[in-house]
Coordinates of C-alpha atoms (C1' of nucleotides) in Angstrom, one line a residue:
Chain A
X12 CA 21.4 -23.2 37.6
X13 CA 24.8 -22.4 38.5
X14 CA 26.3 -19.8 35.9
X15 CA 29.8 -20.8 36.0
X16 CA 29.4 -24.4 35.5
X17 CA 27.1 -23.8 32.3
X18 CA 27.9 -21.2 30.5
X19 CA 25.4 -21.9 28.1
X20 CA 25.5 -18.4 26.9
X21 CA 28.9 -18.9 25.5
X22 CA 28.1 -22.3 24.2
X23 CA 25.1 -21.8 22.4
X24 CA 26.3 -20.9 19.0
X25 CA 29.0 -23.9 19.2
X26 CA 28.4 -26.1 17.0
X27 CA 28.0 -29.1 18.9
X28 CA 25.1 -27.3 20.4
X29 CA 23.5 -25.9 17.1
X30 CA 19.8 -26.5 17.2
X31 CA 19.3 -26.8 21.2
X32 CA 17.3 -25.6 23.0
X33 CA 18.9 -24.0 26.1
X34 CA 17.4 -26.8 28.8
X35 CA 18.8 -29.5 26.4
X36 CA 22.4 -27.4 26.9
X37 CA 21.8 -26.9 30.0
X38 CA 21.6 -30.9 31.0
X39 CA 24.2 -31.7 28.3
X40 CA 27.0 -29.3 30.1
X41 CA 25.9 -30.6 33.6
X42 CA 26.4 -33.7 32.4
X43 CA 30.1 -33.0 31.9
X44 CA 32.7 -31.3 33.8
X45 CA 34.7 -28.4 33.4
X46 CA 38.2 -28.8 32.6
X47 CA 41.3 -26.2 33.2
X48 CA 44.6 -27.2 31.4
X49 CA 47.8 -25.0 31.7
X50 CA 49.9 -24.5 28.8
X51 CA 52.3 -27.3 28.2
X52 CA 49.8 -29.6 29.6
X53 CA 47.6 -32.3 27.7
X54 CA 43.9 -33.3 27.5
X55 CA 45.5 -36.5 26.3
X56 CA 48.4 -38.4 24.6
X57 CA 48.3 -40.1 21.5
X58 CA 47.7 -43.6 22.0
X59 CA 46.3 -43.4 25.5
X60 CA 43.0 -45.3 25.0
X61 CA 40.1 -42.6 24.9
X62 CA 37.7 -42.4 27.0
X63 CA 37.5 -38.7 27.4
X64 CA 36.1 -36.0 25.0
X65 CA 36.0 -32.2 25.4
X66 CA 34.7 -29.1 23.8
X67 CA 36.9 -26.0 24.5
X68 CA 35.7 -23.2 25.9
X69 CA 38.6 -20.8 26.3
X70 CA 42.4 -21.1 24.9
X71 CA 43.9 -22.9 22.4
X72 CA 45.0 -26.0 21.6
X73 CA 47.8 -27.7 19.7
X74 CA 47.0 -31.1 17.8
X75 CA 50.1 -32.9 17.1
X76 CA 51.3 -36.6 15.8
X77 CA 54.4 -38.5 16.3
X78 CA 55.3 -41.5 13.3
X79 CA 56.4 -44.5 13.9
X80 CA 59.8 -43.4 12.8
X81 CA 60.0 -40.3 15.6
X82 CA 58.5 -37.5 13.3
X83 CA 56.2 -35.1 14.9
X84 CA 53.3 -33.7 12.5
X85 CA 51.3 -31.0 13.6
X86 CA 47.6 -31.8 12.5
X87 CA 46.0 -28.5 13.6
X88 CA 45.7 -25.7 16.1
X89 CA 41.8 -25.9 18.1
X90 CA 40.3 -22.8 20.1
X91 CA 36.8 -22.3 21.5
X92 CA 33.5 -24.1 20.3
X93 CA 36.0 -26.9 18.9
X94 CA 36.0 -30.6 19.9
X95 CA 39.3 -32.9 21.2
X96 CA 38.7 -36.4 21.0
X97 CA 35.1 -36.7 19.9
X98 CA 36.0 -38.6 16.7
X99 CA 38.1 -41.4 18.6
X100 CA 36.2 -41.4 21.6
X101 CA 32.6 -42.0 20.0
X102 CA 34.6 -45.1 17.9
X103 CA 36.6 -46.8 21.0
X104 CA 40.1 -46.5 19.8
X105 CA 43.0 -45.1 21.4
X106 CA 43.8 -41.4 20.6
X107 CA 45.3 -41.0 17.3
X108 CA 47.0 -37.8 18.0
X109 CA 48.2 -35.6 21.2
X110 CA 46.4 -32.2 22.4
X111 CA 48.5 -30.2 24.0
X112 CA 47.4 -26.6 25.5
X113 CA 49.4 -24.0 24.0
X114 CA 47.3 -21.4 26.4
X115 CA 45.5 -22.1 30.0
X116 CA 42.8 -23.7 28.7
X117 CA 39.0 -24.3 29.9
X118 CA 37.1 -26.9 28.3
X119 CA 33.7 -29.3 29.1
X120 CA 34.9 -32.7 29.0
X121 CA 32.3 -35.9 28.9
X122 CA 33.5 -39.6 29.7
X123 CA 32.6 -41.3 26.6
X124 CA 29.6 -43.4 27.9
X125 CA 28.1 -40.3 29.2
X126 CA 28.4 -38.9 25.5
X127 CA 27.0 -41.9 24.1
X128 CA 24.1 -41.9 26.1
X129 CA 23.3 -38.2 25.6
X130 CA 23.8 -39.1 22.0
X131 CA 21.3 -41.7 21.9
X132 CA 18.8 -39.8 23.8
X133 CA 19.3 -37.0 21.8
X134 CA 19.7 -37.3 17.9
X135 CA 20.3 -33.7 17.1
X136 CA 23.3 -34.1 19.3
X137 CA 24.6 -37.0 17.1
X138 CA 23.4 -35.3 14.5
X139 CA 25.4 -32.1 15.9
X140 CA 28.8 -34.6 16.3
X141 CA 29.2 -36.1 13.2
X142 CA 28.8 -32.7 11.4
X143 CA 31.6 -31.6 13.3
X144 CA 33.3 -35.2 12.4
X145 CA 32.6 -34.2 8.7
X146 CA 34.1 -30.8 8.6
X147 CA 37.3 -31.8 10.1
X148 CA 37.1 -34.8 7.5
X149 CA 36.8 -32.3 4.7
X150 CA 39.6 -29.9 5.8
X151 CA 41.9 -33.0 6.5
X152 CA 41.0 -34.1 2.7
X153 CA 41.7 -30.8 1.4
X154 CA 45.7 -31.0 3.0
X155 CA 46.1 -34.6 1.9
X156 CA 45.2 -32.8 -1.7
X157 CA 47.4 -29.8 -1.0
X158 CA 50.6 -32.1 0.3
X159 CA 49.7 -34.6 -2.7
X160 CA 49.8 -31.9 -5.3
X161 CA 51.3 -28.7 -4.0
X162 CA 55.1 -27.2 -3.9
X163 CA 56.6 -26.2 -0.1
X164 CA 55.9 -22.4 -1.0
X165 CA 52.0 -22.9 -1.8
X166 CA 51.4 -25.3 1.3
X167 CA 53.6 -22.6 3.2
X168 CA 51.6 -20.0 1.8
X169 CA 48.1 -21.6 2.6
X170 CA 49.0 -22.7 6.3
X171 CA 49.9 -18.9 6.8
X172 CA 46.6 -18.2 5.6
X173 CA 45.1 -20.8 7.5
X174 CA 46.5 -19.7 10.6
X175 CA 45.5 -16.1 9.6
X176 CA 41.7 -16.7 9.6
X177 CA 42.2 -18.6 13.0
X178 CA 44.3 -16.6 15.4
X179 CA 44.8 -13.5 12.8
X180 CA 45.2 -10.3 15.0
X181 CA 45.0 -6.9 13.3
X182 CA 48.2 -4.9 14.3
X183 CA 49.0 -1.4 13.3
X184 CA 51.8 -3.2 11.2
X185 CA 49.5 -5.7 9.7
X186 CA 47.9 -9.0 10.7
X187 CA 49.5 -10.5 13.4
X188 CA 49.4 -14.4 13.6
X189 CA 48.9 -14.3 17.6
X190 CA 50.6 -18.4 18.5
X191 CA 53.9 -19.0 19.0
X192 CA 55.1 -20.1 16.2
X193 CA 58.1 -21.2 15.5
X194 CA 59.7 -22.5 12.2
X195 CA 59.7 -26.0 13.0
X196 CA 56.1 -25.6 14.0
X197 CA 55.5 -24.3 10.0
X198 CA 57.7 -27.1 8.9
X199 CA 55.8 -29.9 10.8
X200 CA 52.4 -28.0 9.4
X201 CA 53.7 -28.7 5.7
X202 CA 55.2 -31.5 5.7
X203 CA 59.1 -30.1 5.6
X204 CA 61.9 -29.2 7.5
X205 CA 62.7 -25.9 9.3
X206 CA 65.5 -24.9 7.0
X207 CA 63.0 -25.0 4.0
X208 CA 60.5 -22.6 6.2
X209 CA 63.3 -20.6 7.2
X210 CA 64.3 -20.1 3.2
X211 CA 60.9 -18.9 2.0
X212 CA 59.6 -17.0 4.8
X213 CA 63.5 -15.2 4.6
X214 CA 62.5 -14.1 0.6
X215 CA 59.0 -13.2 1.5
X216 CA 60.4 -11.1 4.3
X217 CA 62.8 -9.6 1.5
X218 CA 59.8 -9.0 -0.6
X219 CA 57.6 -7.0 1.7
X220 CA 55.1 -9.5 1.7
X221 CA 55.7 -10.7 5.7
X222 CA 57.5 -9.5 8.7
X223 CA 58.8 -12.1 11.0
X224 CA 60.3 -12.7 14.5
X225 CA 61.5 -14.6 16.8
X226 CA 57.9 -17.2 17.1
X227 CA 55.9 -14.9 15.4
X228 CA 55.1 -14.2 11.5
X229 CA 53.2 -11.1 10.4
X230 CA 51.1 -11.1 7.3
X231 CA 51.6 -7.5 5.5
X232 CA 50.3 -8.5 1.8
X233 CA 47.9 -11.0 2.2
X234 CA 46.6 -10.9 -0.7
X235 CA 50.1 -11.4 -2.6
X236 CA 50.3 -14.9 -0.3
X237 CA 46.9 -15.8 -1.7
X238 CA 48.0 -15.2 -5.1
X239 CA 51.3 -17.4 -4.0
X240 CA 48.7 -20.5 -2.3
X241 CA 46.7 -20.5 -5.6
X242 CA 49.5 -21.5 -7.4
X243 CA 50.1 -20.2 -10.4
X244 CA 53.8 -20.9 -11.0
X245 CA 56.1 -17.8 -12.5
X246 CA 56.6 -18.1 -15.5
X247 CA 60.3 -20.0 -15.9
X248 CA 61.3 -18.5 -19.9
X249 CA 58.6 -16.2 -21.3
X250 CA 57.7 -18.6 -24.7
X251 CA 56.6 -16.1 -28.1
Chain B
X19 CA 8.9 -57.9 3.2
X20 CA 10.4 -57.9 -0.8
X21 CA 13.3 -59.2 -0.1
X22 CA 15.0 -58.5 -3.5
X23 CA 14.5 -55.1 -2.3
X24 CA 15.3 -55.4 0.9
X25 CA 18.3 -57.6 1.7
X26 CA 18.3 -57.5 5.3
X27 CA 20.9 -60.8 5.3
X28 CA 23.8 -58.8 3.5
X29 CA 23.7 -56.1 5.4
X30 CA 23.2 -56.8 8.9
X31 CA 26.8 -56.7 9.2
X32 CA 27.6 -53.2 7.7
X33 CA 28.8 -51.0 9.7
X34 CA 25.5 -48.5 9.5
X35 CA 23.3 -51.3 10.3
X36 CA 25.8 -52.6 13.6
X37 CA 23.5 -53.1 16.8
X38 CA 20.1 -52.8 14.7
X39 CA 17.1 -55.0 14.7
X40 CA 16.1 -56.8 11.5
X41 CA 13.1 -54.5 12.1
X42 CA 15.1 -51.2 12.1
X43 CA 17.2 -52.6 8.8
X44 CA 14.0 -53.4 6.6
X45 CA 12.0 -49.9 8.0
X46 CA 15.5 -48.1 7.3
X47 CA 16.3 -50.0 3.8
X48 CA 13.1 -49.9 2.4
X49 CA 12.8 -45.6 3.2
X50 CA 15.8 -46.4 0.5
X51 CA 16.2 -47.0 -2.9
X52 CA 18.1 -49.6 -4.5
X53 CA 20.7 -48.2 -7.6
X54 CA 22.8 -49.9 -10.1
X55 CA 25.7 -48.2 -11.5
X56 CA 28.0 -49.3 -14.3
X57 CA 31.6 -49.1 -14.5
X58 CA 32.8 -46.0 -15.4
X59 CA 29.5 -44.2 -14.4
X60 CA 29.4 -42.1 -11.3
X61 CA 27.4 -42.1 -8.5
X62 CA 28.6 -38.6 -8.2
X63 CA 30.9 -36.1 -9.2
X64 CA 32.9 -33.8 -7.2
X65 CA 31.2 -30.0 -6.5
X66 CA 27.7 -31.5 -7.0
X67 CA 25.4 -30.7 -4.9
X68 CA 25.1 -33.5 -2.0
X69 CA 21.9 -34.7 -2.3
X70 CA 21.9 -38.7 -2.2
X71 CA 24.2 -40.9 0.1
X72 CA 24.8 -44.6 -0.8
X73 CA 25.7 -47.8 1.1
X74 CA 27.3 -50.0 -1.9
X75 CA 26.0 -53.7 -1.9
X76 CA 28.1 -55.4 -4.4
X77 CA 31.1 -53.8 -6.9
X78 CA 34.0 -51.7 -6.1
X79 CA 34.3 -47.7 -6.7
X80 CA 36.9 -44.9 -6.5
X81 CA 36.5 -41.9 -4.8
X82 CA 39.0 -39.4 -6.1
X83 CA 39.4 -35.8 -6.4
X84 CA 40.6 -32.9 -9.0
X85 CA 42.5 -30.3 -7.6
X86 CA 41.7 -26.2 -9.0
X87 CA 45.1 -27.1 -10.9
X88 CA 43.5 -30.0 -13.0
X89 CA 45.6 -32.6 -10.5
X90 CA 43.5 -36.1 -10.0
X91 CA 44.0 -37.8 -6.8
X92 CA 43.2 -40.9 -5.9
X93 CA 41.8 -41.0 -2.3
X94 CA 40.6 -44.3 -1.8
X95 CA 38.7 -47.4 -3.3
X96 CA 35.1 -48.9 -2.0
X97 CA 33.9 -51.8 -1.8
X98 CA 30.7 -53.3 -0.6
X99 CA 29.4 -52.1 2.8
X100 CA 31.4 -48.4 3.1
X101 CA 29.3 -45.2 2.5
X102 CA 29.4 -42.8 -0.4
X103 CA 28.7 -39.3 0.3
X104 CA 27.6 -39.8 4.1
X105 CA 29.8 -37.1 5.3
X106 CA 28.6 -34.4 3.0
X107 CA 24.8 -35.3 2.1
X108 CA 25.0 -35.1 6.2
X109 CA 26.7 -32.1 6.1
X110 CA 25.0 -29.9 3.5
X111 CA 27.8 -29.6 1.3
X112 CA 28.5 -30.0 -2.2
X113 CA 30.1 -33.7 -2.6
X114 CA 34.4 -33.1 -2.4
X115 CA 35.3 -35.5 -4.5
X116 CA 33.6 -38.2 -7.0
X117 CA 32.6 -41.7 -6.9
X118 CA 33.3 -43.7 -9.8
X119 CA 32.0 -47.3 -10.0
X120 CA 35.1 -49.1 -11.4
X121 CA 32.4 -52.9 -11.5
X122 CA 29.2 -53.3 -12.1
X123 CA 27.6 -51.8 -8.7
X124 CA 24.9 -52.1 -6.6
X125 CA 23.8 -49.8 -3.7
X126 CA 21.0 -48.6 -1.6
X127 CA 20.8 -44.7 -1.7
X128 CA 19.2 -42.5 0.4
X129 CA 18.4 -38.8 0.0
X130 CA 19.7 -36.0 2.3
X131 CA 16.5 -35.4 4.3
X132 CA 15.1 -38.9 4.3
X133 CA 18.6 -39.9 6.1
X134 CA 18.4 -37.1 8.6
X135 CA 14.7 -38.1 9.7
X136 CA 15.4 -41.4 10.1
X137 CA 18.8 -40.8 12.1
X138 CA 16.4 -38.3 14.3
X139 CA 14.3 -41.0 15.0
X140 CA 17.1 -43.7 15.2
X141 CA 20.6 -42.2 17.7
X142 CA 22.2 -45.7 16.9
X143 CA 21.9 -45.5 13.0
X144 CA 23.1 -41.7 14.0
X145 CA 26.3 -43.4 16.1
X146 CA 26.7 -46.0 13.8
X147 CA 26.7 -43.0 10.7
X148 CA 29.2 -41.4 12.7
X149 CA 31.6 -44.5 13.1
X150 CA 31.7 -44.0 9.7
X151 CA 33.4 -41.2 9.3
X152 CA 35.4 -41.1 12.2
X153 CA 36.9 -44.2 10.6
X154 CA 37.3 -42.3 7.2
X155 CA 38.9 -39.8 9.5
X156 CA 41.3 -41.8 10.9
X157 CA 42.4 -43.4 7.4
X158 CA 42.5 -40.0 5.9
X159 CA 44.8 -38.7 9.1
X160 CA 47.3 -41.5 8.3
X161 CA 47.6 -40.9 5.1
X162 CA 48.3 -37.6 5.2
X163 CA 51.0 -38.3 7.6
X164 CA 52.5 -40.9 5.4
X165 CA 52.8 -38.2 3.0
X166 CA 54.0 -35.7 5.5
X167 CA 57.2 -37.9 6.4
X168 CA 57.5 -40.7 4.1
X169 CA 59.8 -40.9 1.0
X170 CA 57.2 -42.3 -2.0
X171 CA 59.2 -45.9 -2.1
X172 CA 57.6 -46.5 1.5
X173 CA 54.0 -44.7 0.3
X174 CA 53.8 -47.1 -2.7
X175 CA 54.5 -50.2 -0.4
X176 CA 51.9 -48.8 1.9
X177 CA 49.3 -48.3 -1.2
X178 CA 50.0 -51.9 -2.2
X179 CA 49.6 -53.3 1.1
X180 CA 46.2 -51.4 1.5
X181 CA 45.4 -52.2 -1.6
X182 CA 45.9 -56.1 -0.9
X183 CA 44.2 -56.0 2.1
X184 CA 41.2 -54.6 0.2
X185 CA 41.4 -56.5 -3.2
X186 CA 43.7 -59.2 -2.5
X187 CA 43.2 -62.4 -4.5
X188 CA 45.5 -66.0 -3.8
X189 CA 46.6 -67.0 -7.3
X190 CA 48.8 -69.8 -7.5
X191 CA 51.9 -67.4 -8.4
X192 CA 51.1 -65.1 -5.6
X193 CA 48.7 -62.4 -4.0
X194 CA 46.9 -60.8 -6.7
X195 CA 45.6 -57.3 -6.4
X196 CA 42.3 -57.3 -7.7
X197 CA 41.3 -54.4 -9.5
X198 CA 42.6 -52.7 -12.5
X199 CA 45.6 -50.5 -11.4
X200 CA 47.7 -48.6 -13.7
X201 CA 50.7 -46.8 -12.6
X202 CA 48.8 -43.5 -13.0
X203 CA 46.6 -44.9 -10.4
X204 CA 49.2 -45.7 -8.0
X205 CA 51.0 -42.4 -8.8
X206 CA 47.7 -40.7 -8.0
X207 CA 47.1 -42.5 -4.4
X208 CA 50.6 -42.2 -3.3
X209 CA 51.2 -38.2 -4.5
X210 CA 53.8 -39.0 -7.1
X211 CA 53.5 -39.8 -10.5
X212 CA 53.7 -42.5 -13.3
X213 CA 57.3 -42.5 -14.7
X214 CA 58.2 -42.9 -10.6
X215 CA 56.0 -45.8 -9.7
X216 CA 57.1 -47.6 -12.5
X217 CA 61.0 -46.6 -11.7
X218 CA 59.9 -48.5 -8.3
X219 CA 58.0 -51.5 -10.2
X220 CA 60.6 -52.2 -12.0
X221 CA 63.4 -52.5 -9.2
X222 CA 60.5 -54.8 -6.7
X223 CA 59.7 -57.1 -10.2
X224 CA 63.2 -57.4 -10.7
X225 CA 64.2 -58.2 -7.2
X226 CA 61.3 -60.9 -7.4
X227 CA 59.3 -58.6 -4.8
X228 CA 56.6 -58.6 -6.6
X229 CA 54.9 -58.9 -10.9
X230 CA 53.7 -56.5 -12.8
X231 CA 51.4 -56.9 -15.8
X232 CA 49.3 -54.6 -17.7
X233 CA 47.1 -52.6 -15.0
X234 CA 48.0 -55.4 -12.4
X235 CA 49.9 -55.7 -9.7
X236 CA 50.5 -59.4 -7.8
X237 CA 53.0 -59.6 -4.4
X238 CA 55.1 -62.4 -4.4
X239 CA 56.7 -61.6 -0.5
X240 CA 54.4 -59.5 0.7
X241 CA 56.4 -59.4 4.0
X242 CA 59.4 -57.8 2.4
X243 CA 56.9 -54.7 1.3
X244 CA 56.0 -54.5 5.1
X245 CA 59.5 -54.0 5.4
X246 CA 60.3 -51.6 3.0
X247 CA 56.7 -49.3 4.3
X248 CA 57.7 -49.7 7.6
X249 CA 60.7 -47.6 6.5
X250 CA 64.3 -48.9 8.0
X251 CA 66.5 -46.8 5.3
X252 CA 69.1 -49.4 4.2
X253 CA 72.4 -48.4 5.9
X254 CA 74.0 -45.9 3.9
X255 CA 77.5 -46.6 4.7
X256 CA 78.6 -49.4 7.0
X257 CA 79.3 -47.2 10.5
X258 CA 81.9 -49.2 13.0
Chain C
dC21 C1' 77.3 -11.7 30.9
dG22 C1' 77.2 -16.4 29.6
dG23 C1' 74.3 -20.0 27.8
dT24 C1' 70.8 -21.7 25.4
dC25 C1' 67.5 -21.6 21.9
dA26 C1' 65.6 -19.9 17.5
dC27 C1' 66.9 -18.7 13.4
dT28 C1' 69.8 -17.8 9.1
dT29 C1' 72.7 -19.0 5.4
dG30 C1' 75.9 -21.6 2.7
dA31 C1' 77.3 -25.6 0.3
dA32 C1' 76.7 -30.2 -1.2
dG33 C1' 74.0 -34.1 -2.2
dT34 C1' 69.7 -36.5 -3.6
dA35 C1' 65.0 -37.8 -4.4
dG36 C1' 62.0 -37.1 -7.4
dG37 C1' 59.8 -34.3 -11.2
dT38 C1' 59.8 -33.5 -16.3
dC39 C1' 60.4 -34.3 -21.0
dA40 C1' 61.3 -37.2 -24.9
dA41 C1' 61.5 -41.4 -27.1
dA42 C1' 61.3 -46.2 -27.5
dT43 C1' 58.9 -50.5 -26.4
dT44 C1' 55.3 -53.5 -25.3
dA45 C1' 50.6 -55.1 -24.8
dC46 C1' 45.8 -54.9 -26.1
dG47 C1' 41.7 -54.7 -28.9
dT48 C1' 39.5 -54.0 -33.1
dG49 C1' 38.3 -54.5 -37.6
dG50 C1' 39.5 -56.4 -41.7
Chain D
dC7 C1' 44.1 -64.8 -37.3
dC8 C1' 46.8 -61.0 -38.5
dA9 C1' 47.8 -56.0 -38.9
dC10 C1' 47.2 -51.8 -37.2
dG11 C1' 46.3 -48.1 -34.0
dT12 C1' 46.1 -46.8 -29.4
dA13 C1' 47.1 -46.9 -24.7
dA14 C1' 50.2 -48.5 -21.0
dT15 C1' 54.6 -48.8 -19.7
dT16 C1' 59.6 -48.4 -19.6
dT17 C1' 63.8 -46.1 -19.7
dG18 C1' 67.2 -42.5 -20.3
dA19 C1' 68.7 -37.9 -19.5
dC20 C1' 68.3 -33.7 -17.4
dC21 C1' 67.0 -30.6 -14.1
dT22 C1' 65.0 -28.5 -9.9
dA23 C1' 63.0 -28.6 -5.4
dC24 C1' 64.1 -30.1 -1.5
dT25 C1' 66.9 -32.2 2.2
dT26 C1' 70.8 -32.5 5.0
dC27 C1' 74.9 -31.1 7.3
dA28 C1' 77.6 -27.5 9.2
dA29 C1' 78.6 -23.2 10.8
dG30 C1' 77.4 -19.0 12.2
dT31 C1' 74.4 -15.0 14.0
dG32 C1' 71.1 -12.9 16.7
dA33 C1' 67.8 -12.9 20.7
dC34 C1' 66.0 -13.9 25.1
dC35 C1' 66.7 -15.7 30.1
dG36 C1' 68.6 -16.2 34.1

DNA sequence: CGGTCACTTGAAGTAGGTCAAATTACGTGG
DNA sequence: CCACGTAATTTGACCTACTTCAAGTGACCG
């Protein structure tokens, strides 16, 4: 019954939660603990063996991934209502990938066995987790497809947009992509280097289409960026 | 208690079944149904509606994926034990990609709701559903990181390793892959395309690496592949 | 005001994509 | 069993997207 250590009323319409009623929340959240991470700090780091998992409640969240050889890839950016770790910590492997808070961040965080056993007493919970395990499946599947298939400017072009529906911020200038952002941060989105970022967001600058900054990109045609994601090459020598 | 119906002895070691009574297996199996496919039919195709998931007894199939731009991608072969269509039938989402049967296959098939109820009434099936696709998760996050930061010489050796580990067969010349594979099919796992991977054939064959036939592939020293996917660039020029 | 960091831009090199054509294997029907 | 047609593969030549290196410019921080 304490109101700041369930705040079911903002968790209610997470998805982990969908379908629960609000005693079920209730002894689900007080079964964790709440969590406050500073910017620059980590839930966790890749390879650390997992035995934590947290929803967010406030601030967001950088997933990242270093190779074998020393690259970094950044795998996504999480705010509220999303889920770090739940996929490795329900499967007992070490974390696949860092979360770093980009933000002060609060989050509910569950020691795995505690999970499990709220799981197994309650299916719509499970039920709850693996759609959540789907849908990041799904959008993972659909940027192996993009990086498979697609040039740098279309992957560019659909991360912006990506980025836009997550942490899009209407400005009197245009849509504001409210992270820090830099290049490099693009580059390690799409699989390329920050020179390569640099180029295209330079033309689209040129073209009217974005305004950028130092960490920051503004989107001021959206629509000509969707029209650059779907593809639709130009066409090279117009053919009678 | 048919047991050509319900064979409880194959699948007490899938993964969905993991940590279930033989009790749970037949009551779970037999709220089933058991499908054959043939090759080249589909269990599914891509932006059907996901009504029916699958847990393949016996024959191989390949899950792949058209892009809007009419690009096929390869994302992974099955064999007996994995899931088809767990993810989305779970999910309520049209299926993302098809699954071809590539043998002659058997599987048991379940529909949407029929899964759901008995996962309600079952939290380890649930669990055990969603080790499933956190695995597929974590496969699907590698590759896409492979693809992210690796040049398509190490992405093929990769795909041939994986592919060995999954279809490998001892021959007396070497480690035969299995399956029918046609350079198309390797140019659509690794993001490349035909006239590459058989650029790279060529140069393993005729540094004894490995033989290629017709739609096959055999490794002769597999360890040099793990070599080549675990990167090391050959020195460019000899440094002092 | 100096230093660092993010970013830009140029120039050169290269991996890999594309197109075209030749070659080889396979299967089928005669 | 052979000849033919088709499909898989190879190979060459060219070209473009992208990477890499290098040098410079601009912005923020103390």
């Amino acid at each position: 019954m304490n109101p700041s250590l369930n705040p079911c009323d903002v968790i209610a319409d997470f998805p982990l939660f969908s379908g629960l009623s609000s005693e079920e929340c209730l002894s689900i959240t007080s079964a964790g603990r709440l969590f406050e991470v500073a910017p620059g700090e980590f839930f966790f780091h890749q390879g650390e063996d997992s035995t934590m998992l947290y929803v967010i409640l406030t601030g967001r969240t950088k997933l990242s991934q270093i190779t074998s050889e020393g690259n970094q890839v950044i795998v996504n950016y999480f705010g509220p209502g999303e889920g770090l770790g739940i996929i490795m910590a329900l499967n007992r492997m070490p974390y696949p990938l860092s979360a770093e808070a980009i933000e002060p961040c609060t989050a509910i965080g569950w020691s795995r066995d505690a999970m499990l056993d709220l799981m197994k007493g309650n299916s719509q919970l499970a039920l709850n987790g693996m759609n959540m395990v789907g849908q990041r499946f799904t959008q993972m599947q659909n940027r192996f497809q993009e990086l498979a298939t697609q040039r740098v400017e279309q992957r560019l072009a659909r991360a912006l947009l990506r980025l836009v529906r997550q942490f899009g911020r209407r400005t009197e200038k245009g849509i504001l992509i409210d992270i820090s952002l830099s290049r490099e941060d693009l580059a390690q989105m799409t699989g390329t280097n920050l020179y390569n970022v640099s180029r295209i967001l330079s033309k689209w600058d040129s073209d009217g289409l974005i305004t950028t900054g130092r960490k920051q990109v503004t989107l001021l045609k959206a629509h000509e960026l969707v029209v650059l994601a779907e593809d639709i090459p130009p066409p090279s020598h117009t053919p009678e």
